[in-house]
Amino acid sequence: RKEVEQDPGPFNVPEGATVAFNCTYSNSASQSFFWYRQDCRKEPKLLMSVYSSGNEDGRFTAQLNRASQYISLLIRDSKLSDSATYLCVVNWGGNNRKLIWGLGTSLAVNP
Amino acid sequence: GAGVSQSPRYKVAKRGQDVALRCDPISGHVSLFWYQQALGQGPEFLTYFQNEAQLDKSGLPSDRFFAERPEGSVSTLKIQRTQQEDSAVYLCASSLSEREAFTDTQYFGPGTRLTVL
């Protein structure tokens, strides 16, 4: 099993659609979880951290399921500008600051 | 304020040539990370500094890769005798805290795209 796994997509959705991405991780000791966004040929930028209780930021909702070792990202009312690659990132536990990155899920929002 | 900067943005090297990639982190950021991102892949961790100390270099793929941060600010990633498989984008990131703050946001530079012919 890969350390962090994502469906690479691409996901093609119309404007206004709701889309959800899942990510699974293999290390049960992982403590911190993030979603980053990366536009084509640009650097990754933090979209949101993922907290145990789940968290929401506008149209974006992130959830963590420790028992099943997955995190999710839900985008509501998708916009053209949401088109990007969404990277699932997991801190590898303990004192280790190493972040393990998924391959990313590609999203294309179409008019 | 100024973000993380990297130079050069693009580098073309002949196989066997040595290259040096520079990273200027955000002023005051204690932690600095180097990543390698191949096309269609997520970033792969290379090494991590806390101030001038290199605390983790487990991701460096071979002894041809060397990183330093002598004064705890600017960092250089050096690749000796480059090979074609070294072609990738090399990303530098910095974060503020020196504590065991696992929720630190990492701020990325634009990357250096290295092409080895």
Tab-separated table of C-alpha atoms in Angstrom:
chain	number	residue	atom	x	y	z
A	1	ARG	CA	0.000	0.000	0.000
A	2	LYS	CA	1.384	3.414	-0.896
A	3	GLU	CA	2.035	5.804	1.962
A	4	VAL	CA	-0.470	8.359	0.695
A	5	GLU	CA	-2.875	7.445	-2.067
A	6	GLN	CA	-5.173	9.583	-4.164
A	7	ASP	CA	-7.236	8.992	-7.253
A	8	PRO	CA	-5.323	10.985	-9.882
A	9	GLY	CA	-8.473	11.756	-11.860
A	10	PRO	CA	-8.967	13.806	-13.879
A	11	PHE	CA	-12.291	14.881	-12.524
A	12	ASN	CA	-14.246	16.869	-15.104
A	13	VAL	CA	-17.251	18.636	-13.613
A	14	PRO	CA	-19.551	21.467	-14.722
A	15	GLU	CA	-19.613	24.793	-12.926
A	16	GLY	CA	-21.748	24.660	-9.828
A	17	ALA	CA	-21.221	20.958	-9.244
A	18	THR	CA	-20.169	19.417	-5.952
A	19	VAL	CA	-17.081	17.265	-6.119
A	20	ALA	CA	-15.350	15.153	-3.474
A	21	PHE	CA	-11.828	13.797	-3.269
A	22	ASN	CA	-10.598	11.089	-0.954
A	23	CYS	CA	-7.109	10.292	0.201
A	24	THR	CA	-5.905	7.291	2.186
A	25	TYR	CA	-2.746	7.064	4.274
A	26	SER	CA	-0.923	4.038	5.594
A	27	ASN	CA	0.746	5.294	8.783
A	28	SER	CA	-1.653	5.201	11.710
A	29	ALA	CA	0.770	7.393	13.692
A	30	SER	CA	0.264	10.334	11.355
A	31	GLN	CA	-0.873	13.411	13.214
A	32	SER	CA	-1.320	16.243	10.768
A	33	PHE	CA	-3.112	16.378	7.477
A	34	PHE	CA	-3.393	19.012	4.809
A	35	TRP	CA	-4.829	19.738	1.425
A	36	TYR	CA	-2.637	21.778	-0.901
A	37	ARG	CA	-3.617	23.181	-4.258
A	38	GLN	CA	-1.209	23.312	-7.177
A	39	ASP	CA	-1.925	25.150	-10.394
A	40	CYS	CA	-0.219	24.071	-13.585
A	41	ARG	CA	3.503	24.860	-13.487
A	42	LYS	CA	3.113	26.696	-10.172
A	43	GLU	CA	4.161	25.898	-6.639
A	44	PRO	CA	1.829	24.180	-4.148
A	45	LYS	CA	-0.161	26.430	-1.830
A	46	LEU	CA	-1.911	25.426	1.353
A	47	LEU	CA	-5.646	25.149	0.860
A	48	MET	CA	-6.549	23.971	4.322
A	49	SER	CA	-5.414	21.918	7.262
A	50	VAL	CA	-7.610	18.987	8.240
A	51	TYR	CA	-8.715	18.709	11.853
A	52	SER	CA	-10.202	15.738	13.647
A	53	SER	CA	-13.547	17.436	14.047
A	54	GLY	CA	-13.700	18.383	10.399
A	55	ASN	CA	-13.451	21.932	9.189
A	56	GLU	CA	-15.043	24.176	6.647
A	57	ASP	CA	-13.775	27.198	4.775
A	58	GLY	CA	-16.375	28.706	2.526
A	59	ARG	CA	-17.150	26.221	-0.214
A	60	PHE	CA	-14.493	23.800	0.976
A	61	THR	CA	-14.983	21.136	3.653
A	62	ALA	CA	-12.277	18.802	4.887
A	63	GLN	CA	-12.835	15.730	7.025
A	64	LEU	CA	-10.621	13.191	8.722
A	65	ASN	CA	-11.490	9.591	9.510
A	66	ARG	CA	-8.705	8.188	11.690
A	67	ALA	CA	-10.269	4.759	12.048
A	68	SER	CA	-10.290	4.207	8.302
A	69	GLN	CA	-7.210	6.353	7.720
A	70	TYR	CA	-8.578	8.647	5.089
A	71	ILE	CA	-9.195	12.313	4.605
A	72	SER	CA	-11.593	13.965	2.237
A	73	LEU	CA	-12.100	17.293	0.536
A	74	LEU	CA	-15.509	18.464	-0.604
A	75	ILE	CA	-15.897	21.413	-2.958
A	76	ARG	CA	-19.378	22.846	-3.306
A	77	ASP	CA	-20.621	25.140	-6.077
A	78	SER	CA	-17.406	24.646	-8.017
A	79	LYS	CA	-15.968	27.564	-9.979
A	80	LEU	CA	-13.821	27.640	-13.092
A	81	SER	CA	-11.014	28.947	-10.901
A	82	ASP	CA	-11.095	25.752	-8.822
A	83	SER	CA	-9.463	23.908	-11.724
A	84	ALA	CA	-6.145	22.685	-10.361
A	85	THR	CA	-4.447	19.664	-8.847
A	86	TYR	CA	-5.318	18.961	-5.223
A	87	LEU	CA	-2.578	17.337	-3.190
A	88	CYS	CA	-3.201	15.346	-0.040
A	89	VAL	CA	-0.359	15.745	2.450
A	90	VAL	CA	0.302	13.796	5.626
A	91	ASN	CA	2.812	14.457	8.374
A	92	TRP	CA	4.621	11.225	9.053
A	93	GLY	CA	4.128	11.182	12.803
A	94	GLY	CA	6.196	11.706	15.916
A	95	ASN	CA	8.826	14.419	15.789
A	96	ASN	CA	9.284	13.934	12.108
A	97	ARG	CA	8.498	17.017	10.101
A	98	LYS	CA	8.615	15.010	6.934
A	99	LEU	CA	5.512	15.488	4.869
A	100	ILE	CA	4.416	12.720	2.561
A	101	TRP	CA	2.578	13.935	-0.511
A	102	GLY	CA	0.045	12.178	-2.641
A	103	LEU	CA	0.296	12.308	-6.416
A	104	GLY	CA	-2.567	14.771	-6.541
A	105	THR	CA	-6.049	14.718	-7.987
A	106	SER	CA	-6.637	16.766	-11.099
A	107	LEU	CA	-9.855	18.782	-11.269
A	108	ALA	CA	-11.178	20.531	-14.345
A	109	VAL	CA	-14.286	22.667	-13.901
A	110	ASN	CA	-15.982	23.305	-17.215
A	111	PRO	CA	-18.304	26.165	-18.199
B	1	GLY	CA	5.912	40.812	2.236
B	2	ALA	CA	8.373	38.883	0.110
B	3	GLY	CA	7.742	35.203	-0.276
B	4	VAL	CA	10.170	32.367	-0.848
B	5	SER	CA	12.342	32.984	-3.888
B	6	GLN	CA	14.409	30.524	-5.857
B	7	SER	CA	17.006	30.918	-8.544
B	8	PRO	CA	17.508	30.150	-11.273
B	9	ARG	CA	13.928	29.491	-12.341
B	10	TYR	CA	15.129	27.307	-15.192
B	11	LYS	CA	18.369	25.430	-15.603
B	12	VAL	CA	19.507	23.273	-18.483
B	13	ALA	CA	22.558	21.162	-17.751
B	14	LYS	CA	24.540	18.678	-19.759
B	15	ARG	CA	24.837	15.228	-18.231
B	16	GLY	CA	27.781	15.175	-15.871
B	17	GLN	CA	27.673	18.887	-15.114
B	18	ASP	CA	27.377	20.182	-11.536
B	19	VAL	CA	24.511	22.536	-10.678
B	20	ALA	CA	23.673	24.736	-7.693
B	21	LEU	CA	20.136	25.813	-6.881
B	22	ARG	CA	19.459	28.649	-4.481
B	23	CYS	CA	16.603	29.259	-2.087
B	24	ASP	CA	15.847	32.456	-0.163
B	25	PRO	CA	13.253	31.644	2.493
B	26	ILE	CA	10.850	34.100	4.048
B	27	SER	CA	12.758	36.294	6.467
B	28	GLY	CA	12.636	34.902	9.990
B	29	HIS	CA	11.491	31.440	8.973
B	30	VAL	CA	13.388	28.854	10.939
B	31	SER	CA	12.569	25.720	8.980
B	32	LEU	CA	13.531	25.112	5.365
B	33	PHE	CA	12.684	22.150	3.188
B	34	TRP	CA	13.775	20.942	-0.230
B	35	TYR	CA	11.524	18.805	-2.413
B	36	GLN	CA	11.873	17.204	-5.820
B	37	GLN	CA	8.791	17.083	-8.036
B	38	ALA	CA	8.835	15.005	-11.186
B	39	LEU	CA	6.237	15.557	-13.875
B	40	GLY	CA	2.849	14.233	-12.821
B	41	GLN	CA	4.029	13.399	-9.308
B	42	GLY	CA	3.622	14.999	-5.926
B	43	PRO	CA	6.620	16.622	-4.269
B	44	GLU	CA	9.105	14.174	-2.750
B	45	PHE	CA	10.899	15.252	0.426
B	46	LEU	CA	14.655	15.653	0.067
B	47	THR	CA	15.982	17.366	3.180
B	48	TYR	CA	15.097	19.661	6.082
B	49	PHE	CA	16.966	22.379	7.985
B	50	GLN	CA	16.192	24.006	11.273
B	51	ASN	CA	18.247	27.188	11.157
B	52	GLU	CA	21.674	26.048	9.936
B	53	ALA	CA	21.311	22.484	11.160
B	54	GLN	CA	20.392	19.823	8.633
B	55	LEU	CA	18.135	17.612	10.724
B	56	ASP	CA	16.935	15.218	8.071
B	57	LYS	CA	18.521	14.350	4.755
B	58	SER	CA	16.930	10.964	4.350
B	59	GLY	CA	15.256	11.925	1.087
B	60	LEU	CA	18.405	12.814	-0.820
B	61	PRO	CA	18.497	10.213	-3.605
B	62	SER	CA	22.253	9.778	-3.774
B	63	ASP	CA	25.537	11.163	-2.525
B	64	ARG	CA	25.581	13.396	-5.591
B	65	PHE	CA	23.022	15.571	-3.813
B	66	PHE	CA	24.193	17.962	-1.149
B	67	ALA	CA	22.403	20.791	0.636
B	68	GLU	CA	23.619	23.494	2.975
B	69	ARG	CA	22.294	26.472	4.875
B	70	PRO	CA	25.431	27.850	6.529
B	71	GLU	CA	23.974	30.973	8.124
B	72	GLY	CA	20.500	29.731	8.749
B	73	SER	CA	18.857	31.716	5.979
B	74	VAL	CA	19.738	31.140	2.310
B	75	SER	CA	20.092	27.508	1.289
B	76	THR	CA	21.802	25.881	-1.668
B	77	LEU	CA	21.048	22.490	-3.136
B	78	LYS	CA	23.954	21.151	-5.146
B	79	ILE	CA	23.799	18.263	-7.546
B	80	GLN	CA	27.065	16.847	-8.782
B	81	ARG	CA	27.544	14.949	-12.026
B	82	THR	CA	23.921	15.429	-13.038
B	83	GLN	CA	22.060	12.553	-14.659
B	84	GLN	CA	18.961	12.603	-16.845
B	85	GLU	CA	16.867	11.175	-14.020
B	86	ASP	CA	17.646	14.320	-12.004
B	87	SER	CA	15.396	16.316	-14.355
B	88	ALA	CA	12.573	17.661	-12.200
B	89	VAL	CA	11.308	20.760	-10.482
B	90	TYR	CA	13.149	21.431	-7.237
B	91	LEU	CA	10.940	23.185	-4.727
B	92	CYS	CA	12.032	24.972	-1.608
B	93	ALA	CA	9.639	25.685	1.259
B	94	SER	CA	9.994	27.491	4.548
B	95	SER	CA	7.957	27.589	7.707
B	96	LEU	CA	8.075	29.842	10.712
B	97	SER	CA	8.231	27.675	13.762
B	98	GLU	CA	11.090	25.753	15.329
B	99	ARG	CA	8.781	24.006	17.748
B	100	GLU	CA	7.318	20.613	17.120
B	101	ALA	CA	4.439	22.327	15.438
B	102	PHE	CA	3.121	19.754	13.042
B	103	THR	CA	0.534	22.127	11.731
B	104	ASP	CA	3.079	24.600	10.410
B	105	THR	CA	2.160	25.940	7.022
B	106	GLN	CA	4.922	25.506	4.495
B	107	TYR	CA	5.308	28.336	2.021
B	108	PHE	CA	6.754	27.301	-1.289
B	109	GLY	CA	8.970	29.078	-3.736
B	110	PRO	CA	8.242	28.926	-7.474
B	111	GLY	CA	10.753	26.138	-7.967
B	112	THR	CA	13.719	25.582	-10.245
B	113	ARG	CA	12.977	23.493	-13.305
B	114	LEU	CA	16.091	21.444	-14.022
B	115	THR	CA	16.488	19.724	-17.363
B	116	VAL	CA	19.476	17.442	-17.828
B	117	LEU	CA	20.290	16.647	-21.437
